[in-house]
C-alpha positions as protocol buffer text, in pm:
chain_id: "A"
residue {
  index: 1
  type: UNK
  ca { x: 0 y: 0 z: 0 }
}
residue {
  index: 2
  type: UNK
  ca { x: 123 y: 350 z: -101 }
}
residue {
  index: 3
  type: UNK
  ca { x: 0 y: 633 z: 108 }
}
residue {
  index: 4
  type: UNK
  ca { x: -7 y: 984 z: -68 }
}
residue {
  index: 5
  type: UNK
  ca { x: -68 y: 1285 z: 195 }
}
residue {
  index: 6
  type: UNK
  ca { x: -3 y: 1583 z: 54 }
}
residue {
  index: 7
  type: UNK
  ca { x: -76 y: 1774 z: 383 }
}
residue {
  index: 8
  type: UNK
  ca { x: 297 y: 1600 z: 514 }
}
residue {
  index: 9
  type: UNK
  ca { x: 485 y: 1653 z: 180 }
}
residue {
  index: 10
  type: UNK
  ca { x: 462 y: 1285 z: 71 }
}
residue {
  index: 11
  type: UNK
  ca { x: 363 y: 1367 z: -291 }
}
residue {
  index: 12
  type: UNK
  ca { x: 215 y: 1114 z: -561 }
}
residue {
  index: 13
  type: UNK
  ca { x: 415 y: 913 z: -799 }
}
residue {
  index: 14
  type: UNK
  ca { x: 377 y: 953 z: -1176 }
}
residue {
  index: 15
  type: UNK
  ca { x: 3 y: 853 z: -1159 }
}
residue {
  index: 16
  type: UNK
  ca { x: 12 y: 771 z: -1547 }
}
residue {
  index: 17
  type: UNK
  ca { x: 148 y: 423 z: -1444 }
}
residue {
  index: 18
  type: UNK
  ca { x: -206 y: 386 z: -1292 }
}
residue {
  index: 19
  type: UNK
  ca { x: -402 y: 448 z: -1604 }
}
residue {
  index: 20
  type: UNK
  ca { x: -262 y: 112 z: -1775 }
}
residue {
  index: 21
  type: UNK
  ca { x: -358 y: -87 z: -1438 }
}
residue {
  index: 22
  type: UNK
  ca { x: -660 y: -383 z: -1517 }
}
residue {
  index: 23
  type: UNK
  ca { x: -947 y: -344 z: -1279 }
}
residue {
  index: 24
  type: UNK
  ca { x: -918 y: -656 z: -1037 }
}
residue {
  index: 25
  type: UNK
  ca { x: -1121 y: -952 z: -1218 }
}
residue {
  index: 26
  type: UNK
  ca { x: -1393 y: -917 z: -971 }
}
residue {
  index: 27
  type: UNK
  ca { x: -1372 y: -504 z: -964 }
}
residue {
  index: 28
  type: UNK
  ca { x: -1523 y: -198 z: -1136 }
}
residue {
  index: 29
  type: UNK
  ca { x: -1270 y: 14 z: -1214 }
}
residue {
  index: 30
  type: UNK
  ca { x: -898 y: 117 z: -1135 }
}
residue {
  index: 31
  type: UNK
  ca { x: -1030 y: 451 z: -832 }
}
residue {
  index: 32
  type: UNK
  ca { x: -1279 y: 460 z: -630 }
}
residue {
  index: 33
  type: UNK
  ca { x: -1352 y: 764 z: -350 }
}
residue {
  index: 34
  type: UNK
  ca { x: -1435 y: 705 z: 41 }
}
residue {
  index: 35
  type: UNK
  ca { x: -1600 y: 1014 z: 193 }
}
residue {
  index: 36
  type: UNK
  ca { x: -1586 y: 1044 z: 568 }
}
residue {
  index: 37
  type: UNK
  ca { x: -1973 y: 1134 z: 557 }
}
residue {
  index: 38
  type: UNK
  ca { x: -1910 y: 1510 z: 661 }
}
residue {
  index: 39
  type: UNK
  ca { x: -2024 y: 1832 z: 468 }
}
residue {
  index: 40
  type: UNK
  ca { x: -1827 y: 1833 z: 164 }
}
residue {
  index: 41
  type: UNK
  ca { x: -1632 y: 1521 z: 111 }
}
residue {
  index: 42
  type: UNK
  ca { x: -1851 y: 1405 z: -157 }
}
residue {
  index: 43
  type: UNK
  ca { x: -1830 y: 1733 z: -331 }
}
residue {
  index: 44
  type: UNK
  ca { x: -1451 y: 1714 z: -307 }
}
residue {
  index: 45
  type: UNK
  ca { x: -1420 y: 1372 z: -402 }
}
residue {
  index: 46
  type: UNK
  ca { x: -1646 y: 1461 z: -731 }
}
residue {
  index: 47
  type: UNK
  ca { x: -1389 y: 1736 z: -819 }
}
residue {
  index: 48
  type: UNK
  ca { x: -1097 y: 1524 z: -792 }
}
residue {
  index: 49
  type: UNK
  ca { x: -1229 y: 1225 z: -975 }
}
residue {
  index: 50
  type: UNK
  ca { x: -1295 y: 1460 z: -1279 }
}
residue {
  index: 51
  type: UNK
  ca { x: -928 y: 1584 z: -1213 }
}
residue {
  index: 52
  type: UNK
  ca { x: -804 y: 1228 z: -1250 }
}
residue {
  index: 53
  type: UNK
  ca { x: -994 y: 1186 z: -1540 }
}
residue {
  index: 54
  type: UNK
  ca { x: -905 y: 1490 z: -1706 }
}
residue {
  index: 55
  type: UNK
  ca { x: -489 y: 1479 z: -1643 }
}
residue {
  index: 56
  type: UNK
  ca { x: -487 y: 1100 z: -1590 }
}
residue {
  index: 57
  type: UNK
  ca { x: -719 y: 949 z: -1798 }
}
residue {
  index: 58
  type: UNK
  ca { x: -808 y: 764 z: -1416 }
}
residue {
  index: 59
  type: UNK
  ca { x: -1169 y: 731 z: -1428 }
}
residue {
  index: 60
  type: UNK
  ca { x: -1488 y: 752 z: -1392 }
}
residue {
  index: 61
  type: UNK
  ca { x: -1418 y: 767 z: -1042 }
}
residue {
  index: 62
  type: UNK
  ca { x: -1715 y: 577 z: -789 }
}
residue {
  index: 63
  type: UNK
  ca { x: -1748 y: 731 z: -489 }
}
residue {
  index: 64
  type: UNK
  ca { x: -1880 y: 517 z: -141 }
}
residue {
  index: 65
  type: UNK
  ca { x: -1975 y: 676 z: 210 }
}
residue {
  index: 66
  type: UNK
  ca { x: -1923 y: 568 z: 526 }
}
residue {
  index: 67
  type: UNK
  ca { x: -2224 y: 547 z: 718 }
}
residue {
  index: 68
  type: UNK
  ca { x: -2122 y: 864 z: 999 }
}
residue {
  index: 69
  type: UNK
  ca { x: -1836 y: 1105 z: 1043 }
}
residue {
  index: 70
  type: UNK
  ca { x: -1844 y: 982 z: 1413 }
}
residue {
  index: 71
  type: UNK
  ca { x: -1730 y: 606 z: 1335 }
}
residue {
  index: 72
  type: UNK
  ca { x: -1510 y: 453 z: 1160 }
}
residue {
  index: 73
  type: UNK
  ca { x: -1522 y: 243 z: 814 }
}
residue {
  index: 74
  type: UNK
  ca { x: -1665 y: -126 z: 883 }
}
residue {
  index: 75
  type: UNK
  ca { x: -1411 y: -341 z: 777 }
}
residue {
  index: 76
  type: UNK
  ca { x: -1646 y: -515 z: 515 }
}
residue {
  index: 77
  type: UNK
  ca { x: -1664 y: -164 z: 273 }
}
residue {
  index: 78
  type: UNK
  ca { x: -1289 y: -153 z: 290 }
}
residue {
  index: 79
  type: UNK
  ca { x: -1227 y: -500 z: 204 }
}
residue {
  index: 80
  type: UNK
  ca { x: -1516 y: -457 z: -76 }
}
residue {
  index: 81
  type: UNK
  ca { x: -1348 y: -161 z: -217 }
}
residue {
  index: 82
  type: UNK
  ca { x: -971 y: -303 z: -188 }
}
residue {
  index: 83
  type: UNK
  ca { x: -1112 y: -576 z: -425 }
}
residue {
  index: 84
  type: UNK
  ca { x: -1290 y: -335 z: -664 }
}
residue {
  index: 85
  type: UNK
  ca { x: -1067 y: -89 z: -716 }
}
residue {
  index: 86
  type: UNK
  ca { x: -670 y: 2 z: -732 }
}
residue {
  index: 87
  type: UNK
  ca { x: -660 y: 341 z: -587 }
}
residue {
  index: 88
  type: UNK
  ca { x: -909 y: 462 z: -342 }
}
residue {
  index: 89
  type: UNK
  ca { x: -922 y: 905 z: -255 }
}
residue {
  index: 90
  type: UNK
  ca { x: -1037 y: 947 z: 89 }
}
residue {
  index: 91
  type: UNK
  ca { x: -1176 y: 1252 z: 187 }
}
residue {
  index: 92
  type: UNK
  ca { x: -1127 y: 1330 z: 570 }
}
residue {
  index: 93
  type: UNK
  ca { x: -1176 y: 1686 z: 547 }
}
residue {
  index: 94
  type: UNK
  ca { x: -1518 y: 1922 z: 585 }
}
C-alpha cells in the first residue's frame, strides 16, 4: 500500500502508471472515493475524480460513504473496495 498525503509533503508518484492498471477480475474500475460522511467530502471527491480523469485518464471515479463522520469504516466496505478498485481518494476533510 502506497500512502499519498499531501498535507505532510509525501507527494504522488507519476500517476500515469495507474491508467494502464486492469481493474481486479472481480472489480469496477482502477479509483474509487471514500468520503468520511461530513459536509463536503462528496463534493470534493467529485472534483478530484474529474481531475483524475481529465490529467490521468483515471476514471470515472465511484465514490462510497461511510455510514457517519463519528465512526469509523466497517471493515467489510474496505475490504469490498480493496477488491474493486486500485486506488481509493479518501476525503477526511469538511
Amino acid at each position: 500500500m502506497r500512502i499519498v498525503d499531501p498535507t505532510s509533503g509525501l507527494g504522488p508518484a507519476d500517476l500515469t502508471d495507474l491508467a494502464e492498471l486492469p481493474a481486479p477480475s472481480s472489480g469496477t474500475g482502477v479509483l474509487c472515493g471514500l468520503s468520511n460522511s461530513k459536509p463536503g467530502a462528496t463534493v470534493l471527491l467529485e472534483t478530484l475524480g474529474r481531475r483524475f480523469f481529465e490529467q490521468h485518464g483515471l476514471g470515472p471515479m465511484t465514490v462510497a460513504s461511510k455510514p457517519s463522520a463519528a465512526s469509523g469504516a466497517e471493515e467489510e466496505l474496505l475490504d469490498h473496495l480493496g477488491a474493486q478498485y486500485r486506488l481509493a481518494v479518501v476525503a477526511i476533510g469538511d
